[in-house]
Amino acid sequence: MTDWADAAIDAIIAAAGDHIPGTRPIHAPGIGAIGRFQASEVASSFSDAAHLSGRPVPVTVRFSNGTGSAHDVDSDPLVRGMALRFHLGDVATDVHGVMRGTDEADMVCMTLPVFFTRTVDDFMGFLESVRNVPLRPTPWWRTVVNGLRLSPGPSRPLRPGEPGAYEFANRYVPARQAVVWLTSLSVPQSYVTSVYHAVHAFVLTTGERPTSVRFRWEPVAGVRSAATGTKGNFLPQELRDRLARGPTEFVLRMQVAEQGDDTSDPTTPWPEARRRVVMGHLRVDAVGADQVEGNERMTFDPTRLVPGIAMSDDPILRSRGEVYERSFARRLAVTTPGGPPG
């Protein structure tokens, strides 16, 4: 385990300002659910992965807010997350009522369609900017100047970390698309009325034939924002109430790369004209009965894959497994007596 993974975790925690030890450094507030995924008829023609074979697969889903702060609320315009675990092989329910599979694959997604940097070193620079640029009122005379550069609009107050993100993007061009998306985020009506992007490219294989793709989840309920004036923390209870009335669904759609599309760069979207294929449907059935074992003590890792789907040459993606593993060990050391050293 290299020191940079700990440095990245420490920088993310420091940027939050009021992080609670033992919780995730980011995407700390969340709620777990259970459901089923079934691949489309064409999915197996692209990949030999077990969860794309067409048989129903049990799934654990965690919806979250993209913050490590204890004080950010659902009515803030935050990034939202949707992480999934596909339970493959022989699946059983443990003493906590949590599904476990003999083989498992994860998918980690967020409401931003692109990432902030192309390399790990640049991401560390981004975290330093978010942490160290102070939150200051903007003088009126700066409004015109800011309009000519990448700066937040005057329609809402700045959140901690945003000034640093704007300053970083003014120096680092690849971050600008992600920061523009960050400024345009709205508050969703529900966790299940947002589109979630896996951001990175992956390589699907069937036999010897590779296909580079990007994934996203599209809500069957449609993309809907919360009513004007909605305040406080409401998303977990909204999900409980919604699922008590019946299941909700997502469509898994993939975008297929063509020659010239950069699979190593998560900061740049591929052209919208690229072919899109429906790869399956997710039905979210119920909120998990045990939110500790089935949610908070799970770690979702985008590098946890199975044969038939592999990582691309994206250096950010390839670095994430190490960070997630170290973060989980540190959380477990705080929450479990005798857990691994942190």
mmCIF file of C-alpha atoms in Angstrom:
data_model
loop_
_atom_site.group_PDB
_atom_site.id
_atom_site.type_symbol
_atom_site.label_atom_id
_atom_site.label_comp_id
_atom_site.label_asym_id
_atom_site.label_seq_id
_atom_site.Cartn_x
_atom_site.Cartn_y
_atom_site.Cartn_z
ATOM 1 C CA MET A 1 0.000 0.000 0.000
ATOM 2 C CA THR A 2 1.516 3.305 -1.054
ATOM 3 C CA ASP A 3 1.514 6.525 0.931
ATOM 4 C CA TRP A 4 -0.358 8.440 -1.761
ATOM 5 C CA ALA A 5 -3.600 6.525 -1.058
ATOM 6 C CA ASP A 6 -3.541 7.741 2.557
ATOM 7 C CA ALA A 7 -2.612 11.242 1.370
ATOM 8 C CA ALA A 8 -5.612 11.290 -0.985
ATOM 9 C CA ILE A 9 -7.981 10.138 1.764
ATOM 10 C CA ASP A 10 -6.582 12.710 4.204
ATOM 11 C CA ALA A 11 -6.998 15.504 1.634
ATOM 12 C CA ILE A 12 -10.615 14.533 0.917
ATOM 13 C CA ILE A 13 -11.391 14.452 4.643
ATOM 14 C CA ALA A 14 -9.678 17.799 5.213
ATOM 15 C CA ALA A 15 -11.724 19.380 2.420
ATOM 16 C CA ALA A 16 -14.935 18.309 4.168
ATOM 17 C CA GLY A 17 -13.959 20.242 7.287
ATOM 18 C CA ASP A 18 -16.250 18.413 9.720
ATOM 19 C CA HIS A 19 -15.923 14.785 8.733
ATOM 20 C CA ILE A 20 -17.025 12.157 11.280
ATOM 21 C CA PRO A 21 -14.318 9.478 11.857
ATOM 22 C CA GLY A 22 -15.444 6.025 10.808
ATOM 23 C CA THR A 23 -17.605 7.264 7.940
ATOM 24 C CA ARG A 24 -16.712 7.411 4.260
ATOM 25 C CA PRO A 25 -14.381 10.293 3.333
ATOM 26 C CA ILE A 26 -16.911 11.290 0.665
ATOM 27 C CA HIS A 27 -20.417 10.067 -0.135
ATOM 28 C CA ALA A 28 -20.770 9.571 3.601
ATOM 29 C CA PRO A 29 -24.554 10.157 3.910
ATOM 30 C CA GLY A 30 -26.416 7.372 2.139
ATOM 31 C CA ILE A 31 -29.071 4.697 2.174
ATOM 32 C CA GLY A 32 -28.873 1.090 0.982
ATOM 33 C CA ALA A 33 -31.477 -0.810 -1.018
ATOM 34 C CA ILE A 34 -31.889 -4.223 -2.621
ATOM 35 C CA GLY A 35 -33.154 -5.248 -6.021
ATOM 36 C CA ARG A 36 -32.630 -7.291 -9.166
ATOM 37 C CA PHE A 37 -30.783 -6.641 -12.403
ATOM 38 C CA GLN A 38 -31.536 -8.386 -15.666
ATOM 39 C CA ALA A 39 -29.385 -7.886 -18.726
ATOM 40 C CA SER A 40 -30.940 -7.198 -22.117
ATOM 41 C CA GLU A 41 -30.963 -9.754 -24.920
ATOM 42 C CA VAL A 42 -28.005 -8.087 -26.635
ATOM 43 C CA ALA A 43 -25.775 -7.667 -23.559
ATOM 44 C CA SER A 44 -24.162 -11.103 -23.826
ATOM 45 C CA SER A 45 -23.101 -10.355 -27.400
ATOM 46 C CA PHE A 46 -20.757 -7.700 -25.986
ATOM 47 C CA SER A 47 -19.541 -9.370 -22.800
ATOM 48 C CA ASP A 48 -19.069 -12.731 -21.121
ATOM 49 C CA ALA A 49 -19.544 -11.137 -17.682
ATOM 50 C CA ALA A 50 -21.857 -13.199 -15.491
ATOM 51 C CA HIS A 51 -24.210 -10.327 -14.688
ATOM 52 C CA LEU A 52 -24.648 -9.609 -18.421
ATOM 53 C CA SER A 53 -25.685 -13.164 -19.276
ATOM 54 C CA GLY A 54 -29.416 -12.454 -19.098
ATOM 55 C CA ARG A 55 -30.282 -14.264 -15.884
ATOM 56 C CA PRO A 56 -31.715 -12.203 -12.992
ATOM 57 C CA VAL A 57 -28.974 -11.101 -10.593
ATOM 58 C CA PRO A 58 -29.539 -9.936 -6.981
ATOM 59 C CA VAL A 59 -28.146 -6.449 -6.414
ATOM 60 C CA THR A 60 -27.337 -4.225 -3.444
ATOM 61 C CA VAL A 61 -27.590 -0.502 -4.229
ATOM 62 C CA ARG A 62 -26.362 2.445 -2.189
ATOM 63 C CA PHE A 63 -27.586 5.973 -2.954
ATOM 64 C CA SER A 64 -25.592 8.819 -1.439
ATOM 65 C CA ASN A 65 -24.701 12.496 -1.277
ATOM 66 C CA GLY A 66 -21.264 13.491 -2.559
ATOM 67 C CA THR A 67 -19.970 14.979 0.664
ATOM 68 C CA GLY A 68 -17.912 13.962 3.670
ATOM 69 C CA SER A 69 -19.370 16.725 5.810
ATOM 70 C CA ALA A 70 -21.770 16.093 8.645
ATOM 71 C CA HIS A 71 -23.559 19.381 7.987
ATOM 72 C CA ASP A 72 -24.390 19.293 4.275
ATOM 73 C CA VAL A 73 -28.081 18.542 3.741
ATOM 74 C CA ASP A 74 -30.095 16.914 0.964
ATOM 75 C CA SER A 75 -31.463 20.268 -0.172
ATOM 76 C CA ASP A 76 -27.932 21.438 -1.041
ATOM 77 C CA PRO A 77 -27.083 21.071 -4.769
ATOM 78 C CA LEU A 78 -24.632 18.221 -4.238
ATOM 79 C CA VAL A 79 -23.290 15.487 -6.456
ATOM 80 C CA ARG A 80 -25.293 12.289 -5.833
ATOM 81 C CA GLY A 81 -23.929 8.773 -6.007
ATOM 82 C CA MET A 82 -25.313 5.389 -6.970
ATOM 83 C CA ALA A 83 -23.123 2.363 -6.208
ATOM 84 C CA LEU A 84 -24.099 -1.214 -7.006
ATOM 85 C CA ARG A 85 -22.917 -4.686 -6.122
ATOM 86 C CA PHE A 86 -23.959 -7.549 -8.383
ATOM 87 C CA HIS A 87 -24.108 -10.743 -6.302
ATOM 88 C CA LEU A 88 -22.955 -13.575 -8.561
ATOM 89 C CA GLY A 89 -22.296 -17.274 -8.185
ATOM 90 C CA ASP A 90 -23.991 -18.927 -5.214
ATOM 91 C CA VAL A 91 -25.928 -16.198 -3.407
ATOM 92 C CA ALA A 92 -27.048 -16.488 0.215
ATOM 93 C CA THR A 93 -28.413 -14.177 2.898
ATOM 94 C CA ASP A 94 -26.276 -13.869 6.032
ATOM 95 C CA VAL A 95 -27.387 -13.485 9.668
ATOM 96 C CA HIS A 96 -27.897 -9.743 9.124
ATOM 97 C CA GLY A 97 -30.200 -10.305 6.144
ATOM 98 C CA VAL A 98 -27.484 -9.071 3.780
ATOM 99 C CA MET A 99 -26.923 -10.750 0.414
ATOM 100 C CA ARG A 100 -23.516 -12.275 -0.226
ATOM 101 C CA GLY A 101 -22.310 -13.916 -3.417
ATOM 102 C CA THR A 102 -19.416 -16.281 -4.021
ATOM 103 C CA ASP A 103 -18.417 -13.895 -6.809
ATOM 104 C CA GLU A 104 -19.253 -10.202 -7.021
ATOM 105 C CA ALA A 105 -18.833 -7.178 -9.277
ATOM 106 C CA ASP A 106 -19.303 -3.494 -8.439
ATOM 107 C CA MET A 107 -20.281 -0.387 -10.358
ATOM 108 C CA VAL A 108 -19.773 3.119 -8.894
ATOM 109 C CA CYS A 109 -21.572 6.069 -10.496
ATOM 110 C CA MET A 110 -22.341 9.739 -9.859
ATOM 111 C CA THR A 111 -24.453 12.528 -11.286
ATOM 112 C CA LEU A 112 -21.442 14.257 -12.886
ATOM 113 C CA PRO A 113 -20.778 12.761 -16.350
ATOM 114 C CA VAL A 114 -17.055 13.574 -16.243
ATOM 115 C CA PHE A 115 -14.246 13.684 -13.666
ATOM 116 C CA PHE A 116 -12.068 16.613 -12.594
ATOM 117 C CA THR A 117 -8.594 15.424 -13.630
ATOM 118 C CA ARG A 118 -6.795 12.999 -15.924
ATOM 119 C CA THR A 119 -4.030 11.854 -13.568
ATOM 120 C CA VAL A 120 -3.571 11.045 -9.899
ATOM 121 C CA ASP A 121 -1.019 13.848 -9.428
ATOM 122 C CA ASP A 122 -3.425 16.386 -10.877
ATOM 123 C CA PHE A 123 -6.213 15.068 -8.650
ATOM 124 C CA MET A 124 -4.026 15.654 -5.608
ATOM 125 C CA GLY A 125 -3.554 19.233 -6.844
ATOM 126 C CA PHE A 126 -7.319 19.591 -7.183
ATOM 127 C CA LEU A 127 -7.832 18.389 -3.600
ATOM 128 C CA GLU A 128 -5.243 20.856 -2.315
ATOM 129 C CA SER A 129 -7.047 23.704 -4.100
ATOM 130 C CA VAL A 130 -10.425 22.673 -2.725
ATOM 131 C CA ARG A 131 -8.950 22.491 0.756
ATOM 132 C CA ASN A 132 -6.864 25.655 0.801
ATOM 133 C CA VAL A 133 -8.685 28.369 -1.177
ATOM 134 C CA PRO A 134 -10.761 30.261 1.416
ATOM 135 C CA LEU A 135 -14.462 31.020 1.168
ATOM 136 C CA ARG A 136 -14.682 34.788 0.715
ATOM 137 C CA PRO A 137 -17.516 37.102 -0.288
ATOM 138 C CA THR A 138 -17.146 38.281 -3.873
ATOM 139 C CA PRO A 139 -17.066 42.101 -4.215
ATOM 140 C CA TRP A 140 -19.662 43.458 -6.640
ATOM 141 C CA TRP A 141 -16.976 44.750 -8.957
ATOM 142 C CA ARG A 142 -15.647 41.200 -9.397
ATOM 143 C CA THR A 143 -18.930 39.975 -10.877
ATOM 144 C CA VAL A 144 -18.133 41.223 -14.366
ATOM 145 C CA VAL A 145 -14.577 39.892 -14.216
ATOM 146 C CA ASN A 146 -15.801 36.512 -12.965
ATOM 147 C CA GLY A 147 -18.252 36.344 -15.827
ATOM 148 C CA LEU A 148 -15.321 36.340 -18.229
ATOM 149 C CA ARG A 149 -13.638 33.468 -16.422
ATOM 150 C CA LEU A 150 -14.866 30.207 -14.923
ATOM 151 C CA SER A 151 -16.564 31.385 -11.750
ATOM 152 C CA PRO A 152 -19.786 30.608 -9.896
ATOM 153 C CA GLY A 153 -22.956 32.431 -10.781
ATOM 154 C CA PRO A 154 -24.578 34.828 -8.320
ATOM 155 C CA SER A 155 -27.818 32.809 -8.040
ATOM 156 C CA ARG A 156 -26.769 30.858 -4.941
ATOM 157 C CA PRO A 157 -24.181 31.194 -2.165
ATOM 158 C CA LEU A 158 -20.844 29.496 -2.538
ATOM 159 C CA ARG A 159 -20.344 26.213 -0.721
ATOM 160 C CA PRO A 160 -17.057 25.345 1.033
ATOM 161 C CA GLY A 161 -14.641 23.879 -1.499
ATOM 162 C CA GLU A 162 -16.206 25.591 -4.501
ATOM 163 C CA PRO A 163 -13.835 28.580 -4.604
ATOM 164 C CA GLY A 164 -10.898 26.168 -4.789
ATOM 165 C CA ALA A 165 -12.575 24.163 -7.545
ATOM 166 C CA TYR A 166 -13.033 27.328 -9.639
ATOM 167 C CA GLU A 167 -9.488 28.464 -9.014
ATOM 168 C CA PHE A 168 -8.155 25.040 -10.026
ATOM 169 C CA ALA A 169 -10.261 24.965 -13.195
ATOM 170 C CA ASN A 170 -9.023 28.398 -14.212
ATOM 171 C CA ARG A 171 -5.492 26.962 -14.197
ATOM 172 C CA TYR A 172 -6.248 23.421 -15.367
ATOM 173 C CA VAL A 173 -8.356 23.301 -18.525
ATOM 174 C CA PRO A 174 -9.380 19.593 -18.330
ATOM 175 C CA ALA A 175 -11.265 20.272 -15.074
ATOM 176 C CA ARG A 176 -13.554 22.865 -16.590
ATOM 177 C CA GLN A 177 -16.279 20.605 -17.911
ATOM 178 C CA ALA A 178 -16.686 18.875 -14.536
ATOM 179 C CA VAL A 179 -16.759 22.209 -12.701
ATOM 180 C CA VAL A 180 -19.351 23.618 -15.111
ATOM 181 C CA TRP A 181 -21.513 20.569 -14.396
ATOM 182 C CA LEU A 182 -20.903 21.096 -10.682
ATOM 183 C CA THR A 183 -22.332 24.617 -10.865
ATOM 184 C CA SER A 184 -25.465 23.419 -12.694
ATOM 185 C CA LEU A 185 -26.480 20.672 -10.270
ATOM 186 C CA SER A 186 -30.051 20.784 -9.000
ATOM 187 C CA VAL A 187 -31.665 19.110 -5.996
ATOM 188 C CA PRO A 188 -33.391 15.895 -7.100
ATOM 189 C CA GLN A 189 -36.934 14.987 -6.192
ATOM 190 C CA SER A 190 -35.628 11.531 -5.290
ATOM 191 C CA TYR A 191 -32.463 9.497 -5.444
ATOM 192 C CA VAL A 192 -34.209 7.572 -8.231
ATOM 193 C CA THR A 193 -34.944 10.626 -10.406
ATOM 194 C CA SER A 194 -31.337 11.346 -11.411
ATOM 195 C CA VAL A 195 -29.055 10.026 -14.147
ATOM 196 C CA TYR A 196 -25.877 8.389 -12.823
ATOM 197 C CA HIS A 197 -22.652 8.030 -14.820
ATOM 198 C CA ALA A 198 -19.841 5.501 -14.313
ATOM 199 C CA VAL A 199 -17.530 8.226 -15.761
ATOM 200 C CA HIS A 200 -14.638 5.937 -16.723
ATOM 201 C CA ALA A 201 -14.300 3.764 -19.810
ATOM 202 C CA PHE A 202 -14.371 -0.021 -19.437
ATOM 203 C CA VAL A 203 -13.525 -2.799 -21.862
ATOM 204 C CA LEU A 204 -16.127 -5.486 -22.509
ATOM 205 C CA THR A 205 -14.988 -8.771 -23.996
ATOM 206 C CA THR A 206 -16.726 -11.772 -25.475
ATOM 207 C CA GLY A 207 -14.226 -14.310 -26.672
ATOM 208 C CA GLU A 208 -11.377 -12.248 -28.086
ATOM 209 C CA ARG A 209 -13.467 -9.265 -29.201
ATOM 210 C CA PRO A 210 -13.020 -6.086 -27.056
ATOM 211 C CA THR A 211 -15.423 -3.138 -26.979
ATOM 212 C CA SER A 212 -14.619 0.087 -25.108
ATOM 213 C CA VAL A 213 -17.699 1.587 -23.460
ATOM 214 C CA ARG A 214 -19.028 3.987 -20.860
ATOM 215 C CA PHE A 215 -22.079 3.233 -18.721
ATOM 216 C CA ARG A 216 -24.896 5.279 -17.261
ATOM 217 C CA TRP A 217 -28.114 4.550 -15.365
ATOM 218 C CA GLU A 218 -31.282 6.309 -16.571
ATOM 219 C CA PRO A 219 -34.331 6.474 -14.257
ATOM 220 C CA VAL A 220 -37.572 5.097 -15.646
ATOM 221 C CA ALA A 221 -39.400 7.595 -13.387
ATOM 222 C CA GLY A 222 -37.738 10.418 -15.345
ATOM 223 C CA VAL A 223 -35.332 13.136 -14.263
ATOM 224 C CA ARG A 224 -37.140 15.340 -11.754
ATOM 225 C CA SER A 225 -35.988 18.119 -9.437
ATOM 226 C CA ALA A 226 -37.293 18.806 -5.952
ATOM 227 C CA ALA A 227 -39.999 21.402 -5.511
ATOM 228 C CA THR A 228 -38.796 24.962 -5.024
ATOM 229 C CA GLY A 229 -38.260 25.689 -1.363
ATOM 230 C CA THR A 230 -37.560 22.075 -0.346
ATOM 231 C CA LYS A 231 -35.281 22.144 2.697
ATOM 232 C CA GLY A 232 -33.424 19.747 4.948
ATOM 233 C CA ASN A 233 -32.803 16.027 4.741
ATOM 234 C CA PHE A 234 -35.613 14.305 2.887
ATOM 235 C CA LEU A 235 -34.108 11.887 0.352
ATOM 236 C CA PRO A 236 -33.812 8.725 2.537
ATOM 237 C CA GLN A 237 -37.415 9.002 3.746
ATOM 238 C CA GLU A 238 -38.615 9.787 0.228
ATOM 239 C CA LEU A 239 -36.988 6.571 -0.983
ATOM 240 C CA ARG A 240 -38.552 4.568 1.857
ATOM 241 C CA ASP A 241 -41.999 5.991 1.083
ATOM 242 C CA ARG A 242 -41.620 5.467 -2.669
ATOM 243 C CA LEU A 243 -40.487 1.843 -2.379
ATOM 244 C CA ALA A 244 -43.264 1.110 0.125
ATOM 245 C CA ARG A 245 -45.653 1.845 -2.767
ATOM 246 C CA GLY A 246 -43.789 -0.422 -5.184
ATOM 247 C CA PRO A 247 -40.465 -0.938 -6.971
ATOM 248 C CA THR A 248 -38.741 1.620 -9.154
ATOM 249 C CA GLU A 249 -36.507 0.982 -12.159
ATOM 250 C CA PHE A 250 -33.410 2.142 -14.006
ATOM 251 C CA VAL A 251 -32.170 1.361 -17.509
ATOM 252 C CA LEU A 252 -28.459 0.573 -17.925
ATOM 253 C CA ARG A 253 -27.284 2.149 -21.154
ATOM 254 C CA MET A 254 -23.772 2.044 -22.565
ATOM 255 C CA GLN A 255 -22.057 4.358 -25.042
ATOM 256 C CA VAL A 256 -19.753 2.588 -27.504
ATOM 257 C CA ALA A 257 -16.399 4.185 -28.317
ATOM 258 C CA GLU A 258 -15.261 4.699 -31.880
ATOM 259 C CA GLN A 259 -11.800 5.170 -33.292
ATOM 260 C CA GLY A 260 -10.226 8.318 -31.864
ATOM 261 C CA ASP A 261 -12.224 8.340 -28.614
ATOM 262 C CA ASP A 262 -9.832 8.619 -25.672
ATOM 263 C CA THR A 263 -10.509 5.822 -23.189
ATOM 264 C CA SER A 264 -7.837 7.105 -20.780
ATOM 265 C CA ASP A 265 -9.378 10.547 -20.205
ATOM 266 C CA PRO A 266 -12.353 10.763 -17.796
ATOM 267 C CA THR A 267 -12.547 14.580 -18.090
ATOM 268 C CA THR A 268 -13.903 14.607 -21.651
ATOM 269 C CA PRO A 269 -17.230 13.171 -22.831
ATOM 270 C CA TRP A 270 -17.397 11.222 -26.061
ATOM 271 C CA PRO A 271 -19.535 12.695 -28.858
ATOM 272 C CA GLU A 272 -23.273 12.308 -28.312
ATOM 273 C CA ALA A 273 -23.555 10.708 -31.757
ATOM 274 C CA ARG A 274 -21.813 7.555 -30.506
ATOM 275 C CA ARG A 275 -23.949 4.415 -30.540
ATOM 276 C CA ARG A 276 -25.844 3.699 -27.341
ATOM 277 C CA VAL A 277 -27.027 0.239 -26.352
ATOM 278 C CA VAL A 278 -29.500 -0.792 -23.638
ATOM 279 C CA MET A 279 -27.646 -3.366 -21.544
ATOM 280 C CA GLY A 280 -30.297 -4.177 -18.970
ATOM 281 C CA HIS A 281 -32.830 -3.085 -16.383
ATOM 282 C CA LEU A 282 -32.478 -2.633 -12.639
ATOM 283 C CA ARG A 283 -35.495 -2.981 -10.363
ATOM 284 C CA VAL A 284 -35.001 -1.445 -6.919
ATOM 285 C CA ASP A 285 -37.391 -3.285 -4.603
ATOM 286 C CA ALA A 286 -36.876 -2.194 -1.004
ATOM 287 C CA VAL A 287 -34.681 -0.347 1.444
ATOM 288 C CA GLY A 288 -32.204 -2.705 3.105
ATOM 289 C CA ALA A 289 -33.260 -4.001 6.508
ATOM 290 C CA ASP A 290 -29.796 -3.591 8.043
ATOM 291 C CA GLN A 291 -28.288 -0.256 7.049
ATOM 292 C CA VAL A 292 -25.081 -0.960 8.990
ATOM 293 C CA GLU A 293 -24.027 -4.336 7.588
ATOM 294 C CA GLY A 294 -25.782 -3.888 4.263
ATOM 295 C CA ASN A 295 -24.692 -0.335 3.629
ATOM 296 C CA GLU A 296 -22.149 1.343 5.888
ATOM 297 C CA ARG A 297 -19.859 -1.668 6.248
ATOM 298 C CA MET A 298 -19.822 -2.362 2.544
ATOM 299 C CA THR A 299 -17.273 -0.813 0.245
ATOM 300 C CA PHE A 300 -18.131 -0.436 -3.432
ATOM 301 C CA ASP A 301 -15.054 -0.528 -5.648
ATOM 302 C CA PRO A 302 -15.213 0.248 -9.399
ATOM 303 C CA THR A 303 -12.173 -1.981 -9.963
ATOM 304 C CA ARG A 304 -13.962 -5.052 -8.526
ATOM 305 C CA LEU A 305 -14.784 -6.732 -11.837
ATOM 306 C CA VAL A 306 -15.356 -10.201 -13.264
ATOM 307 C CA PRO A 307 -14.191 -11.845 -16.509
ATOM 308 C CA GLY A 308 -15.881 -10.225 -19.473
ATOM 309 C CA ILE A 309 -15.374 -6.662 -18.213
ATOM 310 C CA ALA A 310 -12.011 -5.022 -17.545
ATOM 311 C CA MET A 311 -10.544 -1.645 -16.677
ATOM 312 C CA SER A 312 -9.534 0.677 -19.484
ATOM 313 C CA ASP A 313 -6.202 2.514 -19.587
ATOM 314 C CA ASP A 314 -7.669 5.360 -17.498
ATOM 315 C CA PRO A 315 -5.085 6.060 -14.723
ATOM 316 C CA ILE A 316 -7.704 7.524 -12.384
ATOM 317 C CA LEU A 317 -9.795 4.353 -12.599
ATOM 318 C CA ARG A 318 -6.754 2.143 -12.070
ATOM 319 C CA SER A 319 -5.833 4.057 -8.905
ATOM 320 C CA ARG A 320 -9.239 3.876 -7.259
ATOM 321 C CA GLY A 321 -9.081 0.295 -5.989
ATOM 322 C CA GLU A 322 -6.106 1.078 -3.762
ATOM 323 C CA VAL A 323 -7.806 4.147 -2.292
ATOM 324 C CA TYR A 324 -11.075 2.294 -1.648
ATOM 325 C CA GLU A 325 -9.263 -0.605 0.016
ATOM 326 C CA ARG A 326 -7.314 1.707 2.307
ATOM 327 C CA SER A 327 -10.356 3.834 3.107
ATOM 328 C CA PHE A 328 -12.357 0.754 4.075
ATOM 329 C CA ALA A 329 -9.576 -0.480 6.365
ATOM 330 C CA ARG A 330 -9.417 2.893 8.084
ATOM 331 C CA ARG A 331 -13.182 3.049 8.581
ATOM 332 C CA LEU A 332 -13.274 -0.495 9.923
ATOM 333 C CA ALA A 333 -10.499 0.271 12.394
ATOM 334 C CA VAL A 334 -12.670 3.025 13.909
ATOM 335 C CA THR A 335 -16.029 1.229 13.917
ATOM 336 C CA THR A 336 -14.950 -2.341 14.780
ATOM 337 C CA PRO A 337 -12.952 -3.117 17.961
ATOM 338 C CA GLY A 338 -9.882 -5.083 17.009
ATOM 339 C CA GLY A 339 -10.319 -4.148 13.359
ATOM 340 C CA PRO A 340 -7.366 -3.669 11.015
ATOM 341 C CA PRO A 341 -4.925 -0.901 11.924
ATOM 342 C CA GLY A 342 -5.680 2.470 10.371
#
